[in-house]
PDB file of C-alpha atoms in Angstrom:
ATOM      1  CA  MET A  24     -48.416   0.868  31.391  1.00  0.00           C
ATOM      2  CA  SER A  25     -46.156  -1.356  29.297  1.00  0.00           C
ATOM      3  CA  THR A  26     -42.520  -0.606  28.748  1.00  0.00           C
ATOM      4  CA  GLN A  27     -40.786  -0.834  25.426  1.00  0.00           C
ATOM      5  CA  ASP A  28     -37.108  -1.514  24.781  1.00  0.00           C
ATOM      6  CA  PRO A  29     -35.034   0.562  22.261  1.00  0.00           C
ATOM      7  CA  TYR A  30     -35.631  -1.973  19.499  1.00  0.00           C
ATOM      8  CA  GLY A  31     -39.404  -1.543  19.375  1.00  0.00           C
ATOM      9  CA  THR A  32     -40.428  -4.830  21.003  1.00  0.00           C
ATOM     10  CA  SER A  33     -42.714  -4.885  23.985  1.00  0.00           C
ATOM     11  CA  ASP A  34     -42.504  -6.925  27.143  1.00  0.00           C
ATOM     12  CA  GLN A  35     -45.711  -8.762  26.211  1.00  0.00           C
ATOM     13  CA  PRO A  36     -45.469 -12.224  24.624  1.00  0.00           C
ATOM     14  CA  HIS A  37     -45.855 -12.472  20.838  1.00  0.00           C
ATOM     15  CA  ARG A  38     -48.873 -14.171  19.368  1.00  0.00           C
ATOM     16  CA  THR A  39     -48.552 -16.720  16.637  1.00  0.00           C
ATOM     17  CA  GLY A  40     -51.346 -17.214  14.150  1.00  0.00           C
ATOM     18  CA  SER A  41     -54.357 -16.831  16.445  1.00  0.00           C
ATOM     19  CA  SER A  42     -55.393 -14.837  19.479  1.00  0.00           C
ATOM     20  CA  ALA A  43     -55.016 -16.109  22.989  1.00  0.00           C
ATOM     21  CA  SER A  44     -58.669 -17.087  23.048  1.00  0.00           C
ATOM     22  CA  GLY A  45     -58.333 -18.979  19.772  1.00  0.00           C
ATOM     23  CA  SER A  46     -61.280 -17.272  18.107  1.00  0.00           C
ATOM     24  CA  PRO A  47     -61.545 -17.875  14.369  1.00  0.00           C
ATOM     25  CA  GLY A  48     -61.862 -14.142  13.482  1.00  0.00           C
ATOM     26  CA  SER A  49     -58.560 -13.023  14.984  1.00  0.00           C
ATOM     27  CA  GLN A  50     -55.686 -11.811  12.793  1.00  0.00           C
ATOM     28  CA  PRO A  51     -52.430 -13.768  12.404  1.00  0.00           C
ATOM     29  CA  SER A  52     -49.338 -12.234  14.024  1.00  0.00           C
ATOM     30  CA  TRP A  53     -47.920 -10.935  10.735  1.00  0.00           C
ATOM     31  CA  GLN A  54     -51.086  -8.933  10.111  1.00  0.00           C
ATOM     32  CA  GLN A  55     -51.295  -7.398  13.558  1.00  0.00           C
ATOM     33  CA  GLN A  56     -50.670  -3.718  13.954  1.00  0.00           C
ATOM     34  CA  ALA A  57     -47.269  -2.471  15.030  1.00  0.00           C
ATOM     35  CA  PRO A  58     -46.831  -1.765  18.723  1.00  0.00           C
ATOM     36  CA  ALA A  59     -47.931   1.657  19.833  1.00  0.00           C
ATOM     37  CA  ALA A  60     -45.348   4.435  20.109  1.00  0.00           C
ATOM     38  CA  PRO A  61     -44.148   5.295  23.591  1.00  0.00           C
ATOM     39  CA  GLN A  62     -46.232   7.734  25.521  1.00  0.00           C
ATOM     40  CA  GLN A  63     -45.309  11.402  25.792  1.00  0.00           C
ATOM     41  CA  GLY A  64     -43.958  11.243  29.321  1.00  0.00           C
ATOM     42  CA  TYR A  65     -41.610   8.340  28.698  1.00  0.00           C
ATOM     43  CA  GLN A  66     -38.106   8.977  27.314  1.00  0.00           C
ATOM     44  CA  GLN A  67     -35.978   6.120  26.000  1.00  0.00           C
ATOM     45  CA  PRO A  68     -32.399   6.133  27.251  1.00  0.00           C
ATOM     46  CA  ALA A  69     -29.874   6.761  24.482  1.00  0.00           C
ATOM     47  CA  PRO A  70     -27.472   3.781  24.228  1.00  0.00           C
ATOM     48  CA  TYR A  71     -24.642   5.988  22.881  1.00  0.00           C
ATOM     49  CA  GLN A  72     -23.836   9.378  24.330  1.00  0.00           C
ATOM     50  CA  ASP A  73     -22.148  10.873  21.254  1.00  0.00           C
ATOM     51  CA  ALA A  74     -24.935  10.174  18.744  1.00  0.00           C
ATOM     52  CA  PRO A  75     -28.590  11.159  19.266  1.00  0.00           C
ATOM     53  CA  PRO A  76     -31.175   8.498  18.393  1.00  0.00           C
ATOM     54  CA  ALA A  77     -32.416   8.592  14.808  1.00  0.00           C
ATOM     55  CA  GLN A  78     -35.993   8.079  13.641  1.00  0.00           C
ATOM     56  CA  GLY A  79     -37.559   5.004  15.188  1.00  0.00           C
ATOM     57  CA  GLY A  80     -35.372   4.996  18.286  1.00  0.00           C
ATOM     58  CA  TYR A  81     -32.281   3.475  16.675  1.00  0.00           C
ATOM     59  CA  PRO A  82     -28.953   5.173  17.337  1.00  0.00           C
ATOM     60  CA  ALA A  83     -27.131   6.877  14.452  1.00  0.00           C
ATOM     61  CA  TYR A  84     -23.662   5.474  13.843  1.00  0.00           C
ATOM     62  CA  ALA A  85     -20.718   7.452  12.537  1.00  0.00           C
ATOM     63  CA  GLY A  86     -19.922   6.563   8.943  1.00  0.00           C
ATOM     64  CA  GLN A  87     -23.483   5.542   8.186  1.00  0.00           C
ATOM     65  CA  GLY A  88     -24.937   6.731   4.909  1.00  0.00           C
ATOM     66  CA  GLY A  89     -21.788   6.668   2.773  1.00  0.00           C
ATOM     67  CA  TYR A  90     -19.075   4.363   1.557  1.00  0.00           C
ATOM     68  CA  ASP A  91     -15.815   4.936   3.405  1.00  0.00           C
ATOM     69  CA  ARG A  92     -12.906   4.029   1.103  1.00  0.00           C
ATOM     70  CA  PRO A  93      -9.704   2.907   2.772  1.00  0.00           C
ATOM     71  CA  ALA A  94      -6.705   5.191   2.476  1.00  0.00           C
ATOM     72  CA  PRO A  95      -4.616   4.488  -0.620  1.00  0.00           C
ATOM     73  CA  LYS A  96      -1.485   2.407  -0.152  1.00  0.00           C
ATOM     74  CA  ASN A  97       0.961   4.634  -2.009  1.00  0.00           C
ATOM     75  CA  GLY A  98       4.088   3.641  -0.086  1.00  0.00           C
ATOM     76  CA  VAL A  99       5.336   1.054  -2.586  1.00  0.00           C
ATOM     77  CA  GLY A 100       5.122   3.418  -5.569  1.00  0.00           C
ATOM     78  CA  LEU A 101       6.805   6.173  -3.588  1.00  0.00           C
ATOM     79  CA  ALA A 102       9.568   3.797  -2.507  1.00  0.00           C
ATOM     80  CA  ALA A 103      10.101   2.819  -6.169  1.00  0.00           C
ATOM     81  CA  LEU A 104      10.496   6.487  -7.109  1.00  0.00           C
ATOM     82  CA  ILE A 105      12.934   7.206  -4.283  1.00  0.00           C
ATOM     83  CA  LEU A 106      15.021   4.086  -4.980  1.00  0.00           C
ATOM     84  CA  GLY A 107      15.066   4.917  -8.702  1.00  0.00           C
ATOM     85  CA  ILE A 108      16.497   8.352  -7.927  1.00  0.00           C
ATOM     86  CA  LEU A 109      18.984   6.930  -5.429  1.00  0.00           C
ATOM     87  CA  GLY A 110      19.956   4.296  -8.007  1.00  0.00           C
ATOM     88  CA  LEU A 111      20.974   6.994 -10.470  1.00  0.00           C
ATOM     89  CA  VAL A 112      23.005   8.747  -7.803  1.00  0.00           C
ATOM     90  CA  GLY A 113      24.405   5.403  -6.617  1.00  0.00           C
ATOM     91  CA  ILE A 114      25.956   4.666 -10.026  1.00  0.00           C
ATOM     92  CA  LEU A 115      28.973   6.547  -8.696  1.00  0.00           C
ATOM     93  CA  VAL A 116      29.341   3.823  -6.056  1.00  0.00           C
ATOM     94  CA  PHE A 117      30.372   0.502  -7.611  1.00  0.00           C
ATOM     95  CA  GLY A 118      27.313  -1.606  -8.301  1.00  0.00           C
ATOM     96  CA  LEU A 119      25.105  -0.013  -5.656  1.00  0.00           C
ATOM     97  CA  GLY A 120      23.111   1.978  -8.213  1.00  0.00           C
ATOM     98  CA  GLY A 121      22.256  -1.128 -10.191  1.00  0.00           C
ATOM     99  CA  LEU A 122      21.007  -2.964  -7.109  1.00  0.00           C
ATOM    100  CA  LEU A 123      18.884  -0.026  -6.000  1.00  0.00           C
ATOM    101  CA  GLY A 124      17.547   0.267  -9.542  1.00  0.00           C
ATOM    102  CA  LEU A 125      16.591  -3.403  -9.569  1.00  0.00           C
ATOM    103  CA  VAL A 126      14.655  -3.016  -6.305  1.00  0.00           C
ATOM    104  CA  ALA A 127      13.010   0.150  -7.726  1.00  0.00           C
ATOM    105  CA  VAL A 128      11.822  -1.785 -10.795  1.00  0.00           C
ATOM    106  CA  ILE A 129      10.325  -4.560  -8.679  1.00  0.00           C
ATOM    107  CA  LEU A 130       8.590  -2.145  -6.313  1.00  0.00           C
ATOM    108  CA  GLY A 131       7.390  -0.062  -9.267  1.00  0.00           C
ATOM    109  CA  PHE A 132       5.632  -3.050 -10.816  1.00  0.00           C
ATOM    110  CA  ILE A 133       4.032  -3.885  -7.473  1.00  0.00           C
ATOM    111  CA  GLY A 134       2.890  -0.259  -7.191  1.00  0.00           C
ATOM    112  CA  VAL A 135       1.356  -0.287 -10.703  1.00  0.00           C
ATOM    113  CA  ARG A 136      -0.485  -3.506  -9.826  1.00  0.00           C
ATOM    114  CA  ARG A 137      -1.892  -1.842  -6.709  1.00  0.00           C
ATOM    115  CA  VAL A 138      -3.100   1.099  -8.800  1.00  0.00           C
ATOM    116  CA  LYS A 139      -4.867  -1.282 -11.196  1.00  0.00           C
ATOM    117  CA  ARG A 140      -6.608  -2.974  -8.247  1.00  0.00           C
ATOM    118  CA  GLY A 141      -7.687   0.416  -6.892  1.00  0.00           C
ATOM    119  CA  GLU A 142      -5.564   0.165  -3.746  1.00  0.00           C
ATOM    120  CA  ALA A 143      -3.226   3.039  -4.659  1.00  0.00           C
ATOM    121  CA  THR A 144      -3.429   6.327  -6.558  1.00  0.00           C
ATOM    122  CA  ASN A 145       0.178   7.119  -7.517  1.00  0.00           C
ATOM    123  CA  ARG A 146       0.586   5.429 -10.889  1.00  0.00           C
ATOM    124  CA  GLY A 147       2.904   8.162 -12.156  1.00  0.00           C
ATOM    125  CA  ALA A 148       5.327   7.776  -9.257  1.00  0.00           C
ATOM    126  CA  ALA A 149       5.398   3.990  -9.704  1.00  0.00           C
ATOM    127  CA  ILE A 150       6.049   4.243 -13.449  1.00  0.00           C
ATOM    128  CA  THR A 151       8.728   6.888 -12.906  1.00  0.00           C
ATOM    129  CA  GLY A 152      10.352   4.561 -10.367  1.00  0.00           C
ATOM    130  CA  ILE A 153      10.328   1.751 -12.957  1.00  0.00           C
ATOM    131  CA  VAL A 154      11.920   3.966 -15.635  1.00  0.00           C
ATOM    132  CA  LEU A 155      14.582   5.397 -13.310  1.00  0.00           C
ATOM    133  CA  GLY A 156      15.250   1.921 -11.948  1.00  0.00           C
ATOM    134  CA  LEU A 157      15.746   0.497 -15.450  1.00  0.00           C
ATOM    135  CA  ILE A 158      18.125   3.349 -16.323  1.00  0.00           C
ATOM    136  CA  SER A 159      20.022   2.670 -13.095  1.00  0.00           C
ATOM    137  CA  VAL A 160      20.259  -1.051 -13.852  1.00  0.00           C
ATOM    138  CA  VAL A 161      21.511  -0.438 -17.399  1.00  0.00           C
ATOM    139  CA  LEU A 162      24.042   2.183 -16.294  1.00  0.00           C
ATOM    140  CA  GLY A 163      25.089  -0.060 -13.406  1.00  0.00           C
ATOM    141  CA  ILE A 164      25.777  -2.903 -15.834  1.00  0.00           C
ATOM    142  CA  VAL A 165      27.778  -0.565 -18.099  1.00  0.00           C
ATOM    143  CA  VAL A 166      29.810   0.710 -15.144  1.00  0.00           C
ATOM    144  CA  LEU A 167      30.365  -2.848 -13.921  1.00  0.00           C
ATOM    145  CA  ILE A 168      31.591  -3.992 -17.362  1.00  0.00           C
ATOM    146  CA  GLY A 169      33.868  -0.963 -17.516  1.00  0.00           C
ATOM    147  CA  LEU A 170      35.289  -1.711 -14.090  1.00  0.00           C
ATOM    148  CA  VAL A 171      35.883  -5.353 -14.973  1.00  0.00           C
ATOM    149  CA  PHE A 172      37.649  -4.302 -18.181  1.00  0.00           C
ATOM    150  CA  LEU A 173      39.716  -1.709 -16.342  1.00  0.00           C
ATOM    151  CA  GLY A 174      40.553  -4.170 -13.583  1.00  0.00           C
ATOM    152  CA  SER A 175      41.721  -6.808 -16.029  1.00  0.00           C
ATOM    153  CA  LYS A 176      43.982  -4.327 -17.831  1.00  0.00           C
ATOM    154  CA  VAL A 177      45.439  -2.996 -14.608  1.00  0.00           C
ATOM    155  CA  SER A 178      46.068  -6.497 -13.298  1.00  0.00           C
ATOM    156  CA  ASP A 179      47.843  -7.386 -16.562  1.00  0.00           C
ATOM    157  CA  CYS A 180      50.101  -4.354 -16.177  1.00  0.00           C
ATOM    158  CA  ALA A 181      50.622  -4.943 -12.464  1.00  0.00           C
ATOM    159  CA  THR A 182      52.884  -7.881 -13.219  1.00  0.00           C
ATOM    160  CA  TYR A 183      55.429  -5.407 -14.609  1.00  0.00           C
ATOM    161  CA  LEU A 184      55.410  -3.530 -11.284  1.00  0.00           C
ATOM    162  CA  GLN A 185      55.846  -6.752  -9.325  1.00  0.00           C
ATOM    163  CA  ASN A 186      58.964  -7.506 -11.386  1.00  0.00           C
ATOM    164  CA  GLY A 187      60.270  -3.972 -10.792  1.00  0.00           C
ATOM    165  CA  ASP A 188      59.909  -2.892 -14.445  1.00  0.00           C
ATOM    166  CA  GLN A 189      58.564   0.676 -14.234  1.00  0.00           C
ATOM    167  CA  ALA A 190      59.078   1.349 -17.951  1.00  0.00           C
ATOM    168  CA  GLY A 191      57.196  -1.835 -18.911  1.00  0.00           C
ATOM    169  CA  TYR A 192      54.307  -0.850 -16.611  1.00  0.00           C
ATOM    170  CA  GLN A 193      54.094   2.619 -18.193  1.00  0.00           C
ATOM    171  CA  THR A 194      54.155   1.195 -21.702  1.00  0.00           C
ATOM    172  CA  CYS A 195      51.473  -1.374 -20.791  1.00  0.00           C
ATOM    173  CA  ILE A 196      49.179   1.295 -19.384  1.00  0.00           C
ATOM    174  CA  GLU A 197      49.633   3.559 -22.424  1.00  0.00           C
ATOM    175  CA  ASN A 198      48.982   0.745 -24.887  1.00  0.00           C
ATOM    176  CA  GLY A 199      46.180  -1.007 -22.976  1.00  0.00           C
ATOM    177  CA  LEU A 200      44.171   1.946 -21.750  1.00  0.00           C
ATOM    178  CA  GLY A 201      45.201   4.659 -24.138  1.00  0.00           C
ATOM    179  CA  ALA A 202      46.305   6.848 -21.204  1.00  0.00           C
ATOM    180  CA  GLN A 203      49.567   8.260 -19.893  1.00  0.00           C
ATOM    181  CA  GLY A 204      51.039   6.130 -17.102  1.00  0.00           C
ATOM    182  CA  ALA A 205      52.062   7.636 -13.814  1.00  0.00           C
ATOM    183  CA  THR A 206      55.705   8.694 -13.765  1.00  0.00           C
ATOM    184  CA  ASN A 207      57.757   8.713 -10.612  1.00  0.00           C
TER     185      ASN A 207
END
């Protein structure tokens, strides 16, 4: 009785082109019949315990028979959305909103590129992050210009306070900023 391994090959040597006796009527090895199936009483050991052998004695592997797509990489688009929102809120803090908005714009464009390549699925979140980031950058620039203008006016009027001229300071603030100065 010959034994057969799980891959369908026997323990007998393969023939190449002619029979062992060399007779001219023998079939070449590629025309020979396939090895006989194992006999009824013989059971092949299963190489993997969790998967029963499929047809032909080969083990069935998990994931076989379908295309497993990798999980989408949506983190960059989500980060762009979150930073865009935080950028709008951060406008209240000097310059922080503009910086967060700038990072949101950059991450948003990276997220849109990933969607185009099929690596991510959250195009809307990435685009929303870009839009909110741009708004944050623009508002951050406006706030920064306003603060620079305000700072320059206050520093001009501060010279009056350094000289001890309270009335001059109040007049400078009213004329320069269009607001009532603080009275003591």
